Amino acid sequence: MKRRAFIRRAGGGAVGATLLAGCTSGDGSTNGSGSNGSATGGSGTTTGNTTATVGSANGGGTLTVATYASFTGEDTAGAWLKSAFEERHSNATVEFQVPENGVNQFVQRAQQGAPIDADLYVGLNTSDLVRVRRQLDSPLFRSSGNVDGTDALKQTLDVDPRGRAIPYDTGYITLVYDGTKVDGPKNFDALTTSQYANKLITENAQQSDPGQAFLLWTILAKGEDGYLDYWRDLLDNGVRVLSDWEPAYQAFTDGEAPMVVSYSTDQVYYHDSKAQLRRHQVGFLDGEGYANPEAMATFADASNPTLAREFMSFVLTDRAQSEIAVRNVQFPAVKGVSPGEEFEKYAKEPPNPVTMSYDELAGSVGGWVEDWSRLVAST
């Protein structure tokens, strides 16, 4: 998980915080997804893939899984899945592919008529699916088919009414605040009052998954006709918009502001002392948090769709769901899975989770983000 790696190294080191200074080119994409604060570049040039891990095979074939970088590598959810899946399926090999441009790389390849060269994509969100559908005439992903475990998925995480993408975990976007410096705001309106002037940092909705999730949350709260007025008030009240989750969180930990848009699992990292817990309080505005599930889908021209389906079924097993939750610090997508006592104590689930469906985003999210970026750029 990108967030885990960042927090491990951020014990005082500086990460450059890039203040958003006008960005109006967006199509609403967060460009590539990958959970937990990742922004993965624009929809411009495509760079090559990086083979992160390669295993051994006995005849079941090779499954090529495209994903984001922090899903692979030592101690990650991807590394555990690869090892455990290959142990269970002795004839199978899992290879990870990490396109620098995220799912955009495969959109571009499809537009160019180039081979996709991957079976499965892990790390999609609902906005990605909407954007892919808008940019391509032919489907990039196929129907998931009969994947074991889908009947136990949490109903609130239904990311794809077309049956292509299957959620495997979810985060909840919330406010994280320093309880030694500020009282937690109770609702969205409070953020525009003088009590919280110059106290909130958020992320660029064009580049950042949590930034776009927060924008969508405000649209749910204030309506399509009211969200820009709300953001105008937020900007007038001194909200800072930084490029991505990492610089935003670094600025928060450096004390530049006492509130940041982040994740409701923040205290999983910061529970070793009461002082740390006080500085990392989770605030649910109006009792809500915005669900931002991650999903996986099989490419339409996958060379090994059967193995892809078996892998997805394995991902939804209780054992895998628990490991993914702990290693990604995200909530399981399957009902009834317990990631362990520590996770359950410190990961906070909002009383009223909210999110936007595929159909709500289709035809709208690009315009919302573009209008938002114009407003931010003009302020």
mmCIF file of N, CA, C and O in Angstrom, residues 2-62:
data_model
loop_
_atom_site.group_PDB
_atom_site.id
_atom_site.type_symbol
_atom_site.label_atom_id
_atom_site.label_comp_id
_atom_site.label_asym_id
_atom_site.label_seq_id
_atom_site.Cartn_x
_atom_site.Cartn_y
_atom_site.Cartn_z
ATOM 1 N N LYS A 2 0.529 2.159 -0.869
ATOM 2 C CA LYS A 2 1.318 3.375 -0.981
ATOM 3 C C LYS A 2 1.327 4.134 0.339
ATOM 4 O O LYS A 2 2.315 4.683 0.763
ATOM 5 N N ARG A 3 0.175 4.156 0.996
ATOM 6 C CA ARG A 3 0.065 4.904 2.245
ATOM 7 C C ARG A 3 0.958 4.301 3.313
ATOM 8 O O ARG A 3 1.620 4.995 4.072
ATOM 9 N N ARG A 4 0.968 2.960 3.381
ATOM 10 C CA ARG A 4 1.820 2.303 4.374
ATOM 11 C C ARG A 4 3.281 2.652 4.153
ATOM 12 O O ARG A 4 3.994 3.011 5.094
ATOM 13 N N ALA A 5 3.731 2.539 2.909
ATOM 14 C CA ALA A 5 5.132 2.841 2.606
ATOM 15 C C ALA A 5 5.468 4.280 2.922
ATOM 16 O O ALA A 5 6.530 4.597 3.457
ATOM 17 N N PHE A 6 4.558 5.180 2.613
ATOM 18 C CA PHE A 6 4.803 6.596 2.863
ATOM 19 C C PHE A 6 4.938 6.871 4.343
ATOM 20 O O PHE A 6 5.854 7.543 4.792
ATOM 21 N N ILE A 7 4.015 6.337 5.131
ATOM 22 C CA ILE A 7 4.040 6.625 6.562
ATOM 23 C C ILE A 7 5.279 6.027 7.212
ATOM 24 O O ILE A 7 5.862 6.595 8.119
ATOM 25 N N ARG A 8 5.728 4.893 6.698
ATOM 26 C CA ARG A 8 6.946 4.289 7.242
ATOM 27 C C ARG A 8 8.150 5.201 7.060
ATOM 28 O O ARG A 8 9.008 5.300 7.914
ATOM 29 N N ARG A 9 8.200 5.864 5.903
ATOM 30 C CA ARG A 9 9.389 6.663 5.636
ATOM 31 C C ARG A 9 9.240 8.104 6.064
ATOM 32 O O ARG A 9 10.193 8.868 6.019
ATOM 33 N N ALA A 10 8.045 8.486 6.477
ATOM 34 C CA ALA A 10 7.778 9.897 6.704
ATOM 35 C C ALA A 10 8.030 10.337 8.131
ATOM 36 O O ALA A 10 7.511 11.331 8.553
ATOM 37 N N GLY A 11 8.882 9.637 8.807
ATOM 38 C CA GLY A 11 9.087 9.951 10.199
ATOM 39 C C GLY A 11 9.655 11.320 10.460
ATOM 40 O O GLY A 11 10.120 11.604 11.530
ATOM 41 N N GLY A 12 9.587 12.226 9.581
ATOM 42 C CA GLY A 12 10.126 13.573 9.751
ATOM 43 C C GLY A 12 10.706 14.077 8.462
ATOM 44 O O GLY A 12 10.951 15.263 8.302
ATOM 45 N N GLY A 13 10.906 13.166 7.502
ATOM 46 C CA GLY A 13 11.443 13.588 6.234
ATOM 47 C C GLY A 13 10.440 14.404 5.462
ATOM 48 O O GLY A 13 9.247 14.223 5.591
ATOM 49 N N ALA A 14 10.919 15.322 4.668
ATOM 50 C CA ALA A 14 10.017 16.199 3.938
ATOM 51 C C ALA A 14 9.652 15.593 2.602
ATOM 52 O O ALA A 14 10.446 14.973 1.944
ATOM 53 N N VAL A 15 8.431 15.747 2.259
ATOM 54 C CA VAL A 15 7.958 15.405 0.930
ATOM 55 C C VAL A 15 7.471 16.691 0.313
ATOM 56 O O VAL A 15 6.726 17.427 0.920
ATOM 57 N N GLY A 16 7.897 16.964 -0.888
ATOM 58 C CA GLY A 16 7.523 18.214 -1.519
ATOM 59 C C GLY A 16 6.021 18.363 -1.645
ATOM 60 O O GLY A 16 5.334 17.505 -2.162
ATOM 61 N N ALA A 17 5.507 19.430 -1.162
ATOM 62 C CA ALA A 17 4.078 19.704 -1.238
ATOM 63 C C ALA A 17 3.826 20.683 -2.368
ATOM 64 O O ALA A 17 4.261 21.816 -2.328
ATOM 65 N N THR A 18 3.166 20.209 -3.385
ATOM 66 C CA THR A 18 2.943 21.033 -4.552
ATOM 67 C C THR A 18 1.572 21.652 -4.492
ATOM 68 O O THR A 18 0.567 20.981 -4.576
ATOM 69 N N LEU A 19 1.529 22.928 -4.334
ATOM 70 C CA LEU A 19 0.257 23.618 -4.283
ATOM 71 C C LEU A 19 -0.352 23.671 -5.658
ATOM 72 O O LEU A 19 0.291 24.040 -6.632
ATOM 73 N N LEU A 20 -1.601 23.263 -5.732
ATOM 74 C CA LEU A 20 -2.299 23.330 -6.997
ATOM 75 C C LEU A 20 -2.448 24.773 -7.411
ATOM 76 O O LEU A 20 -2.934 25.593 -6.688
ATOM 77 N N ALA A 21 -2.001 25.079 -8.608
ATOM 78 C CA ALA A 21 -2.068 26.456 -9.075
ATOM 79 C C ALA A 21 -2.716 26.483 -10.439
ATOM 80 O O ALA A 21 -2.169 26.945 -11.415
ATOM 81 N N GLY A 22 -3.903 25.977 -10.493
ATOM 82 C CA GLY A 22 -4.625 26.055 -11.744
ATOM 83 C C GLY A 22 -4.475 24.805 -12.566
ATOM 84 O O GLY A 22 -3.384 24.440 -12.973
ATOM 85 N N CYS A 23 -5.580 24.142 -12.796
ATOM 86 C CA CYS A 23 -5.529 22.917 -13.576
ATOM 87 C C CYS A 23 -6.878 22.755 -14.227
ATOM 88 O O CYS A 23 -7.859 22.498 -13.567
ATOM 89 N N THR A 24 -6.953 22.947 -15.503
ATOM 90 C CA THR A 24 -8.248 22.946 -16.155
ATOM 91 C C THR A 24 -8.326 21.991 -17.326
ATOM 92 O O THR A 24 -9.236 22.030 -18.112
ATOM 93 N N SER A 25 -7.377 21.098 -17.410
ATOM 94 C CA SER A 25 -7.365 20.223 -18.564
ATOM 95 C C SER A 25 -8.087 18.908 -18.332
ATOM 96 O O SER A 25 -8.115 18.057 -19.183
ATOM 97 N N GLY A 26 -8.652 18.757 -17.142
ATOM 98 C CA GLY A 26 -9.077 17.424 -16.735
ATOM 99 C C GLY A 26 -10.278 16.894 -17.467
ATOM 100 O O GLY A 26 -11.159 17.603 -17.902
ATOM 101 N N ASP A 27 -10.301 15.587 -17.548
ATOM 102 C CA ASP A 27 -11.479 14.880 -18.017
ATOM 103 C C ASP A 27 -12.143 14.172 -16.869
ATOM 104 O O ASP A 27 -12.983 13.327 -17.029
ATOM 105 N N GLY A 28 -11.723 14.566 -15.660
ATOM 106 C CA GLY A 28 -12.294 13.924 -14.495
ATOM 107 C C GLY A 28 -11.562 12.696 -14.074
ATOM 108 O O GLY A 28 -11.935 12.042 -13.122
ATOM 109 N N SER A 29 -10.492 12.343 -14.763
ATOM 110 C CA SER A 29 -9.810 11.109 -14.411
ATOM 111 C C SER A 29 -8.821 11.330 -13.304
ATOM 112 O O SER A 29 -8.199 12.364 -13.189
ATOM 113 N N THR A 30 -8.710 10.321 -12.443
ATOM 114 C CA THR A 30 -7.620 10.302 -11.505
ATOM 115 C C THR A 30 -6.480 9.467 -12.046
ATOM 116 O O THR A 30 -5.499 9.236 -11.386
ATOM 117 N N ASN A 31 -6.634 9.023 -13.257
ATOM 118 C CA ASN A 31 -5.531 8.492 -14.014
ATOM 119 C C ASN A 31 -4.851 7.297 -13.407
ATOM 120 O O ASN A 31 -3.744 7.372 -12.913
ATOM 121 N N GLY A 32 -5.487 6.237 -13.463
ATOM 122 C CA GLY A 32 -4.793 5.008 -13.184
ATOM 123 C C GLY A 32 -5.161 4.350 -11.894
ATOM 124 O O GLY A 32 -4.912 3.213 -11.704
ATOM 125 N N SER A 33 -5.741 5.027 -11.010
ATOM 126 C CA SER A 33 -6.172 4.472 -9.754
ATOM 127 C C SER A 33 -5.032 3.822 -9.010
ATOM 128 O O SER A 33 -3.894 4.149 -9.114
ATOM 129 N N GLY A 34 -5.361 2.812 -8.296
ATOM 130 C CA GLY A 34 -4.455 2.387 -7.252
ATOM 131 C C GLY A 34 -4.936 3.154 -6.057
ATOM 132 O O GLY A 34 -5.153 4.346 -6.124
ATOM 133 N N SER A 35 -5.137 2.450 -5.009
ATOM 134 C CA SER A 35 -5.828 3.048 -3.896
ATOM 135 C C SER A 35 -4.952 3.968 -3.107
ATOM 136 O O SER A 35 -3.792 4.165 -3.349
ATOM 137 N N ASN A 36 -5.584 4.550 -2.126
ATOM 138 C CA ASN A 36 -4.892 5.110 -0.995
ATOM 139 C C ASN A 36 -3.996 6.261 -1.337
ATOM 140 O O ASN A 36 -2.815 6.295 -1.028
ATOM 141 N N GLY A 37 -4.588 7.189 -1.997
ATOM 142 C CA GLY A 37 -3.877 8.416 -2.219
ATOM 143 C C GLY A 37 -3.069 8.442 -3.474
ATOM 144 O O GLY A 37 -2.389 9.426 -3.749
ATOM 145 N N SER A 38 -3.082 7.401 -4.235
ATOM 146 C CA SER A 38 -2.209 7.401 -5.383
ATOM 147 C C SER A 38 -2.748 8.262 -6.490
ATOM 148 O O SER A 38 -3.895 8.218 -6.837
ATOM 149 N N ALA A 39 -1.897 9.057 -7.059
ATOM 150 C CA ALA A 39 -2.186 9.720 -8.314
ATOM 151 C C ALA A 39 -1.131 9.242 -9.283
ATOM 152 O O ALA A 39 0.042 9.227 -8.979
ATOM 153 N N THR A 40 -1.542 8.824 -10.431
ATOM 154 C CA THR A 40 -0.602 8.119 -11.281
ATOM 155 C C THR A 40 -0.442 8.749 -12.638
ATOM 156 O O THR A 40 -0.377 8.098 -13.641
ATOM 157 N N GLY A 41 -0.343 10.020 -12.647
ATOM 158 C CA GLY A 41 -0.002 10.670 -13.887
ATOM 159 C C GLY A 41 -1.187 10.920 -14.768
ATOM 160 O O GLY A 41 -2.311 10.604 -14.457
ATOM 161 N N GLY A 42 -0.948 11.513 -15.879
ATOM 162 C CA GLY A 42 -2.022 11.928 -16.744
ATOM 163 C C GLY A 42 -2.321 10.923 -17.810
ATOM 164 O O GLY A 42 -1.849 9.805 -17.815
ATOM 165 N N SER A 43 -3.123 11.345 -18.724
ATOM 166 C CA SER A 43 -3.519 10.457 -19.797
ATOM 167 C C SER A 43 -2.648 10.672 -21.020
ATOM 168 O O SER A 43 -3.026 10.396 -22.122
ATOM 169 N N GLY A 44 -1.463 11.192 -20.820
ATOM 170 C CA GLY A 44 -0.588 11.510 -21.922
ATOM 171 C C GLY A 44 0.270 10.349 -22.349
ATOM 172 O O GLY A 44 -0.210 9.281 -22.689
ATOM 173 N N THR A 45 1.569 10.491 -22.296
ATOM 174 C CA THR A 45 2.464 9.476 -22.808
ATOM 175 C C THR A 45 2.391 8.188 -22.027
ATOM 176 O O THR A 45 2.189 8.159 -20.839
ATOM 177 N N THR A 46 2.587 7.143 -22.757
ATOM 178 C CA THR A 46 2.593 5.820 -22.160
ATOM 179 C C THR A 46 4.021 5.345 -22.020
ATOM 180 O O THR A 46 4.802 5.407 -22.939
ATOM 181 N N THR A 47 4.335 4.884 -20.853
ATOM 182 C CA THR A 47 5.647 4.291 -20.646
ATOM 183 C C THR A 47 5.474 2.819 -20.415
ATOM 184 O O THR A 47 4.391 2.310 -20.231
ATOM 185 N N GLY A 48 6.552 2.112 -20.381
ATOM 186 C CA GLY A 48 6.499 0.663 -20.354
ATOM 187 C C GLY A 48 6.069 0.078 -19.040
ATOM 188 O O GLY A 48 5.811 0.752 -18.077
ATOM 189 N N ASN A 49 6.007 -1.221 -19.024
ATOM 190 C CA ASN A 49 5.610 -1.940 -17.838
ATOM 191 C C ASN A 49 6.837 -2.350 -17.047
ATOM 192 O O ASN A 49 7.942 -2.443 -17.555
ATOM 193 N N THR A 50 6.598 -2.633 -15.792
ATOM 194 C CA THR A 50 7.635 -3.174 -14.947
ATOM 195 C C THR A 50 7.174 -4.505 -14.417
ATOM 196 O O THR A 50 6.121 -4.603 -13.801
ATOM 197 N N THR A 51 7.892 -5.554 -14.676
ATOM 198 C CA THR A 51 7.548 -6.854 -14.126
ATOM 199 C C THR A 51 8.023 -6.899 -12.698
ATOM 200 O O THR A 51 9.209 -6.876 -12.417
ATOM 201 N N ALA A 52 7.077 -6.960 -11.791
ATOM 202 C CA ALA A 52 7.427 -6.853 -10.382
ATOM 203 C C ALA A 52 7.792 -8.202 -9.790
ATOM 204 O O ALA A 52 8.754 -8.327 -9.057
ATOM 205 N N THR A 53 7.019 -9.223 -10.086
ATOM 206 C CA THR A 53 7.292 -10.523 -9.500
ATOM 207 C C THR A 53 6.964 -11.605 -10.503
ATOM 208 O O THR A 53 6.049 -11.503 -11.288
ATOM 209 N N VAL A 54 7.693 -12.664 -10.468
ATOM 210 C CA VAL A 54 7.465 -13.775 -11.378
ATOM 211 C C VAL A 54 7.611 -15.057 -10.588
ATOM 212 O O VAL A 54 8.520 -15.227 -9.801
ATOM 213 N N GLY A 55 6.702 -15.983 -10.802
ATOM 214 C CA GLY A 55 6.754 -17.230 -10.058
ATOM 215 C C GLY A 55 7.018 -18.421 -10.950
ATOM 216 O O GLY A 55 7.385 -18.297 -12.103
ATOM 217 N N SER A 56 6.769 -19.602 -10.447
ATOM 218 C CA SER A 56 7.022 -20.810 -11.197
ATOM 219 C C SER A 56 5.705 -21.438 -11.622
ATOM 220 O O SER A 56 4.667 -21.226 -11.040
ATOM 221 N N ALA A 57 5.737 -22.249 -12.657
ATOM 222 C CA ALA A 57 4.513 -22.844 -13.177
ATOM 223 C C ALA A 57 4.686 -24.331 -13.368
ATOM 224 O O ALA A 57 5.754 -24.826 -13.623
ATOM 225 N N ASN A 58 3.570 -25.058 -13.248
ATOM 226 C CA ASN A 58 3.592 -26.490 -13.494
ATOM 227 C C ASN A 58 2.611 -26.903 -14.567
ATOM 228 O O ASN A 58 2.425 -28.067 -14.805
ATOM 229 N N GLY A 59 1.930 -26.010 -15.196
ATOM 230 C CA GLY A 59 1.007 -26.382 -16.249
ATOM 231 C C GLY A 59 -0.312 -25.673 -16.203
ATOM 232 O O GLY A 59 -1.110 -25.784 -17.122
ATOM 233 N N GLY A 60 -0.655 -24.976 -15.151
ATOM 234 C CA GLY A 60 -1.905 -24.241 -15.070
ATOM 235 C C GLY A 60 -1.872 -22.965 -15.859
ATOM 236 O O GLY A 60 -2.899 -22.351 -16.053
ATOM 237 N N GLY A 61 -0.711 -22.585 -16.251
ATOM 238 C CA GLY A 61 -0.605 -21.388 -17.056
ATOM 239 C C GLY A 61 -0.139 -20.177 -16.267
ATOM 240 O O GLY A 61 0.005 -20.214 -15.048
ATOM 241 N N THR A 62 0.082 -19.116 -16.997
ATOM 242 C CA THR A 62 0.544 -17.869 -16.405
ATOM 243 C C THR A 62 -0.601 -16.866 -16.382
ATOM 244 O O THR A 62 -1.313 -16.698 -17.369
#
